[in-house]
CSV table of C-alpha atoms in Angstrom, one decimal:
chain,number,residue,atom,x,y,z
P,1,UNK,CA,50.6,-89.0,81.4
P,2,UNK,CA,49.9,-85.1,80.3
P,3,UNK,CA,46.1,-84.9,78.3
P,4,UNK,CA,46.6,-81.6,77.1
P,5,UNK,CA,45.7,-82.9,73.4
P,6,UNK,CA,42.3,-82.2,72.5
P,7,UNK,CA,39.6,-85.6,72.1
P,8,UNK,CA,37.1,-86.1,69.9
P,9,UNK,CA,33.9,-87.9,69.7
P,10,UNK,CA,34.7,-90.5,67.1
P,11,UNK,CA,31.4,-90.2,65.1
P,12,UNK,CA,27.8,-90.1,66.4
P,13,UNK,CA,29.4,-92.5,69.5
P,14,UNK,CA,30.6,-91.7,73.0
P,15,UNK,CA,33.9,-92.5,72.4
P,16,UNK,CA,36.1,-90.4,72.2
P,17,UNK,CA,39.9,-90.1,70.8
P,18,UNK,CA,42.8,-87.6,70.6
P,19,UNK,CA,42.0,-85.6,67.7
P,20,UNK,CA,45.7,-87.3,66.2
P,21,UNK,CA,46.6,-90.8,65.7
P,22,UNK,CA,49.5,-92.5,65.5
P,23,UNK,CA,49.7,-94.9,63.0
P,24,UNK,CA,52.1,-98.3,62.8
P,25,UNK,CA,52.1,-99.2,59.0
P,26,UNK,CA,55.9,-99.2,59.2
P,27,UNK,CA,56.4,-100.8,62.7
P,28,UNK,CA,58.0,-104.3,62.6
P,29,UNK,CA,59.6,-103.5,59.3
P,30,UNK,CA,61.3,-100.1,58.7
P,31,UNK,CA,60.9,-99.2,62.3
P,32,UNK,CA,62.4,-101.3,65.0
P,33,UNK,CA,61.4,-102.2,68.5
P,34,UNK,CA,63.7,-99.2,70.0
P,35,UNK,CA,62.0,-96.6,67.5
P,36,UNK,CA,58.3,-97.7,68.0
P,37,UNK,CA,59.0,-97.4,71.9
P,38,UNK,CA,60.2,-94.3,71.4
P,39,UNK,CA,57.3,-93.1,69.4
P,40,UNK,CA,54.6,-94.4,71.7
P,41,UNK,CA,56.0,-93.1,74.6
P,42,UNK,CA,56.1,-89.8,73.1
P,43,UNK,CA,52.7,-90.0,71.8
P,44,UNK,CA,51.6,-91.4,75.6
P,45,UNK,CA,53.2,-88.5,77.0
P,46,UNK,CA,51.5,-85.9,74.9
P,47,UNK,CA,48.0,-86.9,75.5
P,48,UNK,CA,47.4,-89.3,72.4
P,49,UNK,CA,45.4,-92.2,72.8
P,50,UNK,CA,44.2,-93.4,69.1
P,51,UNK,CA,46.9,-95.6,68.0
P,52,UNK,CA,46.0,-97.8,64.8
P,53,UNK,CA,47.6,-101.0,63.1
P,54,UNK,CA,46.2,-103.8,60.7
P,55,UNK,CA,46.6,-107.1,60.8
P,56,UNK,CA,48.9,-107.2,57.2
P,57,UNK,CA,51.4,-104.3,58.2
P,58,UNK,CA,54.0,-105.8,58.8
P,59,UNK,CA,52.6,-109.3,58.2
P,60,UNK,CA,51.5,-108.8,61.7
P,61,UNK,CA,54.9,-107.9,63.4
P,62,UNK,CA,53.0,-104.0,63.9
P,63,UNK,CA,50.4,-105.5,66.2
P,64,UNK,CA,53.0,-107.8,68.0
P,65,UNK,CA,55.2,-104.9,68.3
P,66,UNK,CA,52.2,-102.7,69.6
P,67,UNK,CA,50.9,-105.8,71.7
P,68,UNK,CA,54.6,-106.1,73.5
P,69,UNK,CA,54.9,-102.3,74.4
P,70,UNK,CA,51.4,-102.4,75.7
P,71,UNK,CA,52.7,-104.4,78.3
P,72,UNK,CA,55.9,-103.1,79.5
P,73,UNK,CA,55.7,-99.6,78.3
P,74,UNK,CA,51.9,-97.9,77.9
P,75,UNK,CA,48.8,-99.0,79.8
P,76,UNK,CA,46.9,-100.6,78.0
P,77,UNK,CA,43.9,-98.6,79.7
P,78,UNK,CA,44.9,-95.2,78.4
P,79,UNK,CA,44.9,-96.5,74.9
P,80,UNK,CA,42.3,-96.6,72.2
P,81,UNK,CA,43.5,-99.5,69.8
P,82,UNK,CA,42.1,-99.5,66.5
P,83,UNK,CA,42.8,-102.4,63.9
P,84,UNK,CA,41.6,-103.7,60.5
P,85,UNK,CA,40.9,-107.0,58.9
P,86,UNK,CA,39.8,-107.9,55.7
P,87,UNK,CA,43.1,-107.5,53.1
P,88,UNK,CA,44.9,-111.1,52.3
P,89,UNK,CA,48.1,-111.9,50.4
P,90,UNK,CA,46.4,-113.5,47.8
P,91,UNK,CA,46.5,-112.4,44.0
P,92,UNK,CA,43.6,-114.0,42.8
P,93,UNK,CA,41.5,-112.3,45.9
P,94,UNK,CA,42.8,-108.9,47.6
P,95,UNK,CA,40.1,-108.7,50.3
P,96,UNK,CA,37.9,-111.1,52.3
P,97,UNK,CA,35.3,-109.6,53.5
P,98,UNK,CA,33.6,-112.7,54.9
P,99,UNK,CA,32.1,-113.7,58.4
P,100,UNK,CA,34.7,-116.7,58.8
P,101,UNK,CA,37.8,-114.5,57.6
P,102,UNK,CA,37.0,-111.7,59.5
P,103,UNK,CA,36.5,-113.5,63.1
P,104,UNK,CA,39.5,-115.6,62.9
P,105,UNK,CA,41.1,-112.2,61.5
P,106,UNK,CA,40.1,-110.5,64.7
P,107,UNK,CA,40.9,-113.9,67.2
P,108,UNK,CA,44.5,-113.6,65.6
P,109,UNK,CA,45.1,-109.4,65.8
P,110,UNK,CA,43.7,-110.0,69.7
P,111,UNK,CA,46.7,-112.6,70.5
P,112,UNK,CA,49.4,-110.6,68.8
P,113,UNK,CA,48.1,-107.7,70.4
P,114,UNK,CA,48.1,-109.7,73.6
P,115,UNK,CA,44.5,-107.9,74.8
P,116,UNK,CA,40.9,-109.2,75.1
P,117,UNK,CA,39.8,-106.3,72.8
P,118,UNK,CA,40.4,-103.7,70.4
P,119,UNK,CA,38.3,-100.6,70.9
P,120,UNK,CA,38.1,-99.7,67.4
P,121,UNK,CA,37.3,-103.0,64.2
P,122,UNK,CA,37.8,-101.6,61.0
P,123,UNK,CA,36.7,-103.6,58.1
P,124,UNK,CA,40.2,-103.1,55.5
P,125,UNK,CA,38.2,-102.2,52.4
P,126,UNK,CA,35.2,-103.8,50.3
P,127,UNK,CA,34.9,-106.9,48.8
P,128,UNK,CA,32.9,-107.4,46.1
P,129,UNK,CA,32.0,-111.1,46.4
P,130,UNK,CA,30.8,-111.5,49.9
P,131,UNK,CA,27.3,-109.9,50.3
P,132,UNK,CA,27.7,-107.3,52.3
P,133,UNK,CA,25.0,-107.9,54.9
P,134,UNK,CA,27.7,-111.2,55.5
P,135,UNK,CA,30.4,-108.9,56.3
P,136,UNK,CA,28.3,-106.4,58.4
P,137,UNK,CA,27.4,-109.4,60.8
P,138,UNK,CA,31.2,-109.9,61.4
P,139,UNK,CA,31.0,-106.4,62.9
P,140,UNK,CA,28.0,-106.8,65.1
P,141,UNK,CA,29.0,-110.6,66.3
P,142,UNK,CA,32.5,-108.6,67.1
P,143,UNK,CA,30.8,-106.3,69.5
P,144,UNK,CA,28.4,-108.0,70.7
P,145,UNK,CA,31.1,-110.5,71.7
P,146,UNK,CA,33.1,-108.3,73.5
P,147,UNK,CA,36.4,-108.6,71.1
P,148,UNK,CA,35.9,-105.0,69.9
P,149,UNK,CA,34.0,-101.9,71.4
P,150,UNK,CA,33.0,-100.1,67.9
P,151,UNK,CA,33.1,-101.1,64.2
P,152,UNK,CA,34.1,-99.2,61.1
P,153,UNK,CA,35.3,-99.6,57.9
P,154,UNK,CA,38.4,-98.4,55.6
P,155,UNK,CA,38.7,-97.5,51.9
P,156,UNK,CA,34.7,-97.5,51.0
P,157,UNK,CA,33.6,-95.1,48.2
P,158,UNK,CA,30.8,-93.0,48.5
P,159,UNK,CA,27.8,-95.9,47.9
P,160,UNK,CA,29.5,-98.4,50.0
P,161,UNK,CA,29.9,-96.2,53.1
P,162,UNK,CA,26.3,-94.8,52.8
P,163,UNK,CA,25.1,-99.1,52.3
P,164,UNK,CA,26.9,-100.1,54.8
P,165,UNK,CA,25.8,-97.5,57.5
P,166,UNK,CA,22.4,-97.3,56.4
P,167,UNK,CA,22.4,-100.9,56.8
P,168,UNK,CA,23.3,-101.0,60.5
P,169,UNK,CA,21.1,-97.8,61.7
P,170,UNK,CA,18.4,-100.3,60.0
P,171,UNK,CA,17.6,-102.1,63.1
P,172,UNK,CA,19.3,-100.3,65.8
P,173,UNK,CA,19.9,-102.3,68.9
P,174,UNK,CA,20.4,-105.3,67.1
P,175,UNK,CA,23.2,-103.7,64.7
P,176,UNK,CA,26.1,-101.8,65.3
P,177,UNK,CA,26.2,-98.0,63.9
P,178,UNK,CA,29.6,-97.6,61.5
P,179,UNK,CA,31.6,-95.2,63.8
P,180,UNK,CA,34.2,-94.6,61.5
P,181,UNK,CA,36.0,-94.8,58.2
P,182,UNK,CA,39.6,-94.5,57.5
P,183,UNK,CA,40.0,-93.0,53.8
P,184,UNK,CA,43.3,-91.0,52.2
P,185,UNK,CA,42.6,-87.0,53.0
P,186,UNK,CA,45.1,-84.5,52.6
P,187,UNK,CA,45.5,-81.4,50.6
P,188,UNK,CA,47.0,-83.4,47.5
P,189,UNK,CA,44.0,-85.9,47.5
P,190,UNK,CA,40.6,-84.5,48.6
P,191,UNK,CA,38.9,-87.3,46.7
P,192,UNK,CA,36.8,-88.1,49.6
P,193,UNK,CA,35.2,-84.5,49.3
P,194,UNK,CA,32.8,-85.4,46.5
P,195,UNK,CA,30.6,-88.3,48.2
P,196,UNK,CA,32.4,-90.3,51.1
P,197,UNK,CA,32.8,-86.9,53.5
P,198,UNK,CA,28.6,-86.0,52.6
P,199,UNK,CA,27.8,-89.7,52.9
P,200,UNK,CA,30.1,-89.9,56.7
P,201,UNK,CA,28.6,-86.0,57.7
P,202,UNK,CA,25.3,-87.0,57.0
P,203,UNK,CA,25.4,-90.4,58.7
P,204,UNK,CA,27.3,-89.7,61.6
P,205,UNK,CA,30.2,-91.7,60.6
P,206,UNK,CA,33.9,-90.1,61.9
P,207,UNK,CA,36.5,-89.5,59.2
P,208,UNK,CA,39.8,-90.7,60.3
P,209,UNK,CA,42.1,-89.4,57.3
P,210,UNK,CA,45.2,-91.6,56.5
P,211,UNK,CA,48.4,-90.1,54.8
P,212,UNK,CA,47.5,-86.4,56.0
P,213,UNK,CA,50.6,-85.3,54.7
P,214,UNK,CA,50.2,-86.3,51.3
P,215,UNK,CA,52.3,-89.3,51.8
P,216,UNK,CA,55.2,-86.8,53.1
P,217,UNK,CA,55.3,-84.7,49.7
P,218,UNK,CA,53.7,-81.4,52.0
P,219,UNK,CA,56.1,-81.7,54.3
P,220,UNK,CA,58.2,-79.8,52.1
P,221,UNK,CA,60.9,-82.4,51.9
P,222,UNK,CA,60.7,-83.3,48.0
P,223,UNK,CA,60.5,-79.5,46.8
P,224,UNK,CA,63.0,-78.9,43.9
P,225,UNK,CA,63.1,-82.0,42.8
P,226,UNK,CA,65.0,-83.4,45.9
P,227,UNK,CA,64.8,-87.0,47.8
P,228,UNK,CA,66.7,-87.3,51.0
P,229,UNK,CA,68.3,-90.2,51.6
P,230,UNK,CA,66.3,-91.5,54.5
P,231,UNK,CA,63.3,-90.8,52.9
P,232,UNK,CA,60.5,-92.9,51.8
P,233,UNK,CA,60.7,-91.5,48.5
P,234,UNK,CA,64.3,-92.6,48.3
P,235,UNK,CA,63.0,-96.1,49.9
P,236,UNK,CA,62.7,-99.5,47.3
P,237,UNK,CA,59.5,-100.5,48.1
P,238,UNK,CA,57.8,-97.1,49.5
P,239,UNK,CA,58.9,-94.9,46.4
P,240,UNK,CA,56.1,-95.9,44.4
P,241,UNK,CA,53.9,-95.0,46.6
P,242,UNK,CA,55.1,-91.3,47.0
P,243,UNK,CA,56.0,-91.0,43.1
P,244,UNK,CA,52.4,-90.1,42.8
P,245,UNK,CA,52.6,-87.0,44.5
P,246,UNK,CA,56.0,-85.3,42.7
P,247,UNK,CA,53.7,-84.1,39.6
P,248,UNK,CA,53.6,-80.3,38.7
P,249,UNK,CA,50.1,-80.2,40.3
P,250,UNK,CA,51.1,-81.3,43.6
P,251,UNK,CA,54.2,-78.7,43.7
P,252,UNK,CA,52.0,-76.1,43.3
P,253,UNK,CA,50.0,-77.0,46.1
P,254,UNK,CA,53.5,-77.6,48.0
P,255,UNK,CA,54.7,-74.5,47.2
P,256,UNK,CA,51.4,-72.5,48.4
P,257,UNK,CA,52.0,-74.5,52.1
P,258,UNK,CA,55.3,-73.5,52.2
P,259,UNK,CA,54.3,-69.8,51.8
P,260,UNK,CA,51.6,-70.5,54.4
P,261,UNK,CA,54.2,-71.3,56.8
P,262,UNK,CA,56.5,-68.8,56.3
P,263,UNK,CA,53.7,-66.1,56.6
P,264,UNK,CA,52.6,-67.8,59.8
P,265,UNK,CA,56.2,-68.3,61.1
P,266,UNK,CA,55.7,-72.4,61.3
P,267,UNK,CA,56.1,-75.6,59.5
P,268,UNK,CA,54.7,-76.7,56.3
P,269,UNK,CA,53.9,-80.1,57.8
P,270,UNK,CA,52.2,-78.2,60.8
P,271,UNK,CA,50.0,-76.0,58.5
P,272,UNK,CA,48.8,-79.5,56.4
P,273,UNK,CA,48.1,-81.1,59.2
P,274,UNK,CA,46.5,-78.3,60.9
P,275,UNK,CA,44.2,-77.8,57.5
P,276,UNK,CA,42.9,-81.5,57.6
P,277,UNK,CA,42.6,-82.1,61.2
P,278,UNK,CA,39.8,-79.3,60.6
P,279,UNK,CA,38.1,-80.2,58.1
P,280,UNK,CA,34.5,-80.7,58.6
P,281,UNK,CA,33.8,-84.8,59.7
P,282,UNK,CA,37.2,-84.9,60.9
P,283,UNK,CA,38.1,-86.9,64.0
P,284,UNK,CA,41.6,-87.4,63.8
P,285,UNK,CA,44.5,-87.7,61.1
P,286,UNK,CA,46.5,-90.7,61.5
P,287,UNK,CA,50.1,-89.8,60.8
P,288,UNK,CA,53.2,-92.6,60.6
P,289,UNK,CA,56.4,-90.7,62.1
P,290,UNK,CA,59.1,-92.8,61.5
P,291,UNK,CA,60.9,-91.2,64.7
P,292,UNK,CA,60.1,-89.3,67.9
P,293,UNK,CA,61.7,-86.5,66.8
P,294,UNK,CA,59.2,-86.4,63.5
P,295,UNK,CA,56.4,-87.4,65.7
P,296,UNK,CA,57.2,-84.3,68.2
P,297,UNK,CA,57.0,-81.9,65.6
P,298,UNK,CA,53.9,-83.1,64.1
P,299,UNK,CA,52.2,-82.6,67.5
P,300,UNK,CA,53.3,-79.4,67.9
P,301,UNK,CA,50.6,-78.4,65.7
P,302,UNK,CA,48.5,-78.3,68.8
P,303,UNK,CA,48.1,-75.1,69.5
P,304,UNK,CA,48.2,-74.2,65.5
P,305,UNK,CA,44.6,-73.0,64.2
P,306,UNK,CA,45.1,-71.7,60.8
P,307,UNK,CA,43.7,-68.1,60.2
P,308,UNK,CA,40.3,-68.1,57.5
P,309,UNK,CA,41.9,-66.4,54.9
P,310,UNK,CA,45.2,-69.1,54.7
P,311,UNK,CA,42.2,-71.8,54.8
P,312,UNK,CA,40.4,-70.1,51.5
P,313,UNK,CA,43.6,-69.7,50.1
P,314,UNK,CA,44.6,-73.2,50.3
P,315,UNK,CA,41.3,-74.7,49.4
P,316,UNK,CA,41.4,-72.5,46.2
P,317,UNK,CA,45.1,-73.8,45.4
P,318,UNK,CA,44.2,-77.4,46.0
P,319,UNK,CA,40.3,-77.4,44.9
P,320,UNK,CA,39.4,-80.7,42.9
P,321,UNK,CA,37.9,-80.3,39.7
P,322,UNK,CA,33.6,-81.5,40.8
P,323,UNK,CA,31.5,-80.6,38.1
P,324,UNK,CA,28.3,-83.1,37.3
P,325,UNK,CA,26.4,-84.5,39.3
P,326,UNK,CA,27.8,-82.3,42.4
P,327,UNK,CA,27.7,-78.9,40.8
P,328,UNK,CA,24.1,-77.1,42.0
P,329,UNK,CA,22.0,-77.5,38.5
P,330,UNK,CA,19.1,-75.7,40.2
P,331,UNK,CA,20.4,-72.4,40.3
P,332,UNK,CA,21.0,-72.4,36.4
């Protein structure tokens, strides 16, 4: 295996991670066993080592797909697996974040993962009925059993990151610090800017962004109103999940990537991913290829560090509207 890709400390921890991840939302479903392989071997190749699942994608097929190449194709060794529990097919309740979910979760992502551990627990998102000093306990009795190295969480707002990690510095020793926290981040949605990014800076926690791409749209490939065919815009049940991104807002933010790139002679997806991969409290993006040949180009970004002024120029293009309570009232 090459390490020329750059780690990262993922939060105030000593582990540390390729500063991109590879994610397997699709894996089991719209990628097969021959495509995943493909990908992880790439990845492997390159120097990756933060490759993250769930226990839902796929129903679970994406961890037993993960689990099988693990053991014929990738050391399990030079891997850092990170999974989530906590999301349930159940209408009446989308999350479940308590102690007796969570552990059987976790006993169940091991065995289709076919490991003793994952290195990386992430909590799937908040639930509101469980107290969440109940759910926190999941994590520590996780580590402290040995089924998972570090503990985070994924989809917490502002006040539930800063709860739940001022919670565990509480009694250090006997809790578990929140290492990390997967949230959307891209240059279409930089929602996380007003109080989960202060709340993770100031606490230490490691900002792994999902959908860095803006859920493909700053790739370029939807400009001028076009889907391509393979595309999961053009997909039944992944088109609603891009639609949000084909507003006149976004294609003005498209547009100003794509004249980054040509100006720098590269890729618009290499100058998005190259703008959130360093963004202050970054670790690592997590981006879903759906093909080596995707995944390739993504990691060519590598060597890409994108000159100050392109920076300013794309934070003014994309800037969220923050006003009160953000805005400094004390120089008024």
């Amino acid at each position: 295996m090459s390490a020329f890709m750059e780690q990262r400390h993922l939060g105030r921890t000593g582990l540390r991670v390729s500063r991109i991840g590879l994610g397997t939302l699709t894996w089991g479903r719209d990628t097969d066993e021959h495509d995943a392989a493909d990908l992880l071997k790439t990845f492997w190749e390159a120097g990756g080592t933060l490759v993250d699942t769930a226990d839902v994608y796929g129903d679970g097929e994406s961890e037993y797909l993960l689990g099988r190449l693990m053991e014929g194709l990738v050391p399990r060794r030079d891997l850092v697996i990170s999974t989530k529990a906590g999301s349930v097919p159940d209408p009446d309740r989308r999350f479940d974040g308590s102690r007796a979910h969570l552990l059987s979760a976790l006993d169940a992502s091991l065995s289709r993962l076919g490991t003793d551990h994952v290195d990386v627990w992430h909590l799937h998102a908040f639930d509101p009925h469980t107290p969440l000093e109940e759910t926190l306990h999941a994590l520590d009795v996780a580590v402290s059993s040995g089924r998972a190295r570090y503990a985070g969480v994924s989809n917490f707002c502002g006040w539930q990151l800063a709860k739940a990690a001022t919670w565990q510095l509480a009694a250090p020793g006997v809790r578990n610090r929140v290492a990390s926290t997967q949230m959307e981040y891209s240059l279409l949605q930089r929602g996380v800017e007003r109080e989960v990014l202060p709340a993770a800076l100031d606490l230490g926690v490691g900002l792994l962004p999902s959908s860095p791409l803006g859920r493909g749209v700053l790739t370029g490939k939807y400009r001028k109103d076009a889907t391509p065919p393979d595309s999961r815009g053009a997909s039944d049940h992944l088109a609603p999940f891009v639609e949000p991104y084909l507003d006149e807002t976004a294609g003005h933010i498209v547009d100003a990537v794509a004249t980054a790139a040509d100006g720098l002679a590269v890729t618009p997806l290499q100058v998005a991913l190259a703008w959130v991969r360093d963004r202050p409290g970054v670790v690592a993006p997590i981006i879903g290829p759906r093909n080596a040949q995707q995944l390739t180009a993504a990691l060519s970004v590598e060597t890409l560090s994108l000159p100050d002024e392109i920076c300013r120029a794309l934070d003014d293009v994309s800037a969220p509207v923050h006003r009160y309570p953000d805005h400094d009232w004390s120089t008024l």
